[in-house]
């Protein structure tokens, strides 16, 4: 695998994040350029707390990144933008990613190290 290709665990995280229609809309909106939270919430038509929840999930998956900036009047504003991710889902790419999975199959229960 090249450095640009996600590991199996990263791919699962990315696909899970994108599987939500609202998060997909957020990424689509940010593909047009970076935006700050309040404006993005108005554009998409959701509350800021709900948007923050989805932004955190997308950021954790490496699909977007956020930066805190000060406006001219001294207000802190969080800007988000799409990262440079580039996913090509082909059967061979999925097979390679699957070889690097470290997390257990959720249907099989916790892995050996997760038993307490």
PDB file of C-alpha atoms in Angstrom, residues 17-92:
ATOM      1  CA  UNK A  17     -18.562   8.837   8.617  1.00  0.00           C
ATOM      2  CA  UNK A  18     -19.741   9.292   5.031  1.00  0.00           C
ATOM      3  CA  UNK A  19     -22.622   6.836   5.460  1.00  0.00           C
ATOM      4  CA  UNK A  20     -24.690   9.534   7.193  1.00  0.00           C
ATOM      5  CA  UNK A  21     -26.621  11.764   4.733  1.00  0.00           C
ATOM      6  CA  UNK A  22     -26.064  14.918   6.794  1.00  0.00           C
ATOM      7  CA  UNK A  23     -22.327  14.327   7.016  1.00  0.00           C
ATOM      8  CA  UNK A  24     -22.239  13.697   3.274  1.00  0.00           C
ATOM      9  CA  UNK A  25     -23.994  17.057   2.765  1.00  0.00           C
ATOM     10  CA  UNK A  26     -21.452  18.750   5.060  1.00  0.00           C
ATOM     11  CA  UNK A  27     -18.534  17.386   3.018  1.00  0.00           C
ATOM     12  CA  UNK A  28     -20.297  18.361  -0.223  1.00  0.00           C
ATOM     13  CA  UNK A  29     -20.826  21.912   1.046  1.00  0.00           C
ATOM     14  CA  UNK A  30     -17.227  22.220   2.250  1.00  0.00           C
ATOM     15  CA  UNK A  31     -15.987  20.915  -1.114  1.00  0.00           C
ATOM     16  CA  UNK A  32     -16.985  24.355  -2.395  1.00  0.00           C
ATOM     17  CA  UNK A  33     -14.576  26.023   0.038  1.00  0.00           C
ATOM     18  CA  UNK A  34     -13.891  26.412   3.722  1.00  0.00           C
ATOM     19  CA  UNK A  35     -16.579  27.840   5.962  1.00  0.00           C
ATOM     20  CA  UNK A  36     -17.152  28.762   9.589  1.00  0.00           C
ATOM     21  CA  UNK A  37     -19.565  26.898  11.835  1.00  0.00           C
ATOM     22  CA  UNK A  38     -22.383  29.444  12.137  1.00  0.00           C
ATOM     23  CA  UNK A  39     -22.551  30.057   8.392  1.00  0.00           C
ATOM     24  CA  UNK A  40     -22.264  26.355   7.609  1.00  0.00           C
ATOM     25  CA  UNK A  41     -25.129  25.583  10.022  1.00  0.00           C
ATOM     26  CA  UNK A  42     -27.329  28.148   8.249  1.00  0.00           C
ATOM     27  CA  UNK A  43     -26.333  26.846   4.808  1.00  0.00           C
ATOM     28  CA  UNK A  44     -27.193  23.265   5.689  1.00  0.00           C
ATOM     29  CA  UNK A  45     -30.181  24.135   7.886  1.00  0.00           C
ATOM     30  CA  UNK A  46     -29.162  22.461  11.156  1.00  0.00           C
ATOM     31  CA  UNK A  47     -28.443  23.653  14.677  1.00  0.00           C
ATOM     32  CA  UNK A  48     -24.861  24.427  15.638  1.00  0.00           C
ATOM     33  CA  UNK A  49     -24.752  21.710  18.349  1.00  0.00           C
ATOM     34  CA  UNK A  50     -25.910  19.080  15.840  1.00  0.00           C
ATOM     35  CA  UNK A  51     -23.440  20.370  13.272  1.00  0.00           C
ATOM     36  CA  UNK A  52     -20.592  20.252  15.819  1.00  0.00           C
ATOM     37  CA  UNK A  53     -21.364  16.597  16.549  1.00  0.00           C
ATOM     38  CA  UNK A  54     -21.134  15.709  12.861  1.00  0.00           C
ATOM     39  CA  UNK A  55     -18.068  17.890  12.266  1.00  0.00           C
ATOM     40  CA  UNK A  56     -16.224  16.081  15.073  1.00  0.00           C
ATOM     41  CA  UNK A  57     -17.008  12.708  13.470  1.00  0.00           C
ATOM     42  CA  UNK A  58     -15.821  13.874  10.037  1.00  0.00           C
ATOM     43  CA  UNK A  59     -12.675  15.398  11.526  1.00  0.00           C
ATOM     44  CA  UNK A  60     -11.906  12.196  13.464  1.00  0.00           C
ATOM     45  CA  UNK A  61     -12.187  10.272  10.204  1.00  0.00           C
ATOM     46  CA  UNK A  62      -9.674  12.618   8.561  1.00  0.00           C
ATOM     47  CA  UNK A  63     -12.149  13.929   5.992  1.00  0.00           C
ATOM     48  CA  UNK A  64     -12.198  17.548   7.171  1.00  0.00           C
ATOM     49  CA  UNK A  65      -9.977  19.728   9.334  1.00  0.00           C
ATOM     50  CA  UNK A  66     -10.813  22.685  11.518  1.00  0.00           C
ATOM     51  CA  UNK A  67      -8.848  25.753  12.527  1.00  0.00           C
ATOM     52  CA  UNK A  68      -9.685  28.409  15.080  1.00  0.00           C
ATOM     53  CA  UNK A  69      -9.207  31.978  13.860  1.00  0.00           C
ATOM     54  CA  UNK A  70      -9.920  35.426  15.248  1.00  0.00           C
ATOM     55  CA  UNK A  71     -12.241  37.714  13.314  1.00  0.00           C
ATOM     56  CA  UNK A  72     -11.534  41.429  12.877  1.00  0.00           C
ATOM     57  CA  UNK A  73     -13.691  42.176  15.939  1.00  0.00           C
ATOM     58  CA  UNK A  74     -11.819  39.630  18.080  1.00  0.00           C
ATOM     59  CA  UNK A  75     -14.394  36.793  17.987  1.00  0.00           C
ATOM     60  CA  UNK A  76     -13.065  33.275  17.780  1.00  0.00           C
ATOM     61  CA  UNK A  77     -14.389  31.514  14.691  1.00  0.00           C
ATOM     62  CA  UNK A  78     -13.883  27.858  13.836  1.00  0.00           C
ATOM     63  CA  UNK A  79     -13.343  27.266  10.124  1.00  0.00           C
ATOM     64  CA  UNK A  80     -13.571  23.843   8.510  1.00  0.00           C
ATOM     65  CA  UNK A  81     -12.350  22.615   5.170  1.00  0.00           C
ATOM     66  CA  UNK A  82     -12.137  19.332   3.309  1.00  0.00           C
ATOM     67  CA  UNK A  83      -8.815  17.528   3.576  1.00  0.00           C
ATOM     68  CA  UNK A  84      -7.061  16.201   0.503  1.00  0.00           C
ATOM     69  CA  UNK A  85      -8.572  12.732   0.793  1.00  0.00           C
ATOM     70  CA  UNK A  86      -8.997  10.773  -2.423  1.00  0.00           C
ATOM     71  CA  UNK A  87     -10.824   7.458  -2.127  1.00  0.00           C
ATOM     72  CA  UNK A  88     -10.898   4.982  -5.003  1.00  0.00           C
ATOM     73  CA  UNK A  89     -13.020   1.999  -4.030  1.00  0.00           C
ATOM     74  CA  UNK A  90     -12.124  -0.984  -6.135  1.00  0.00           C
ATOM     75  CA  UNK A  91     -12.192  -4.646  -5.189  1.00  0.00           C
ATOM     76  CA  UNK A  92      -8.353  -4.886  -5.156  1.00  0.00           C
TER      77      UNK A  92
END
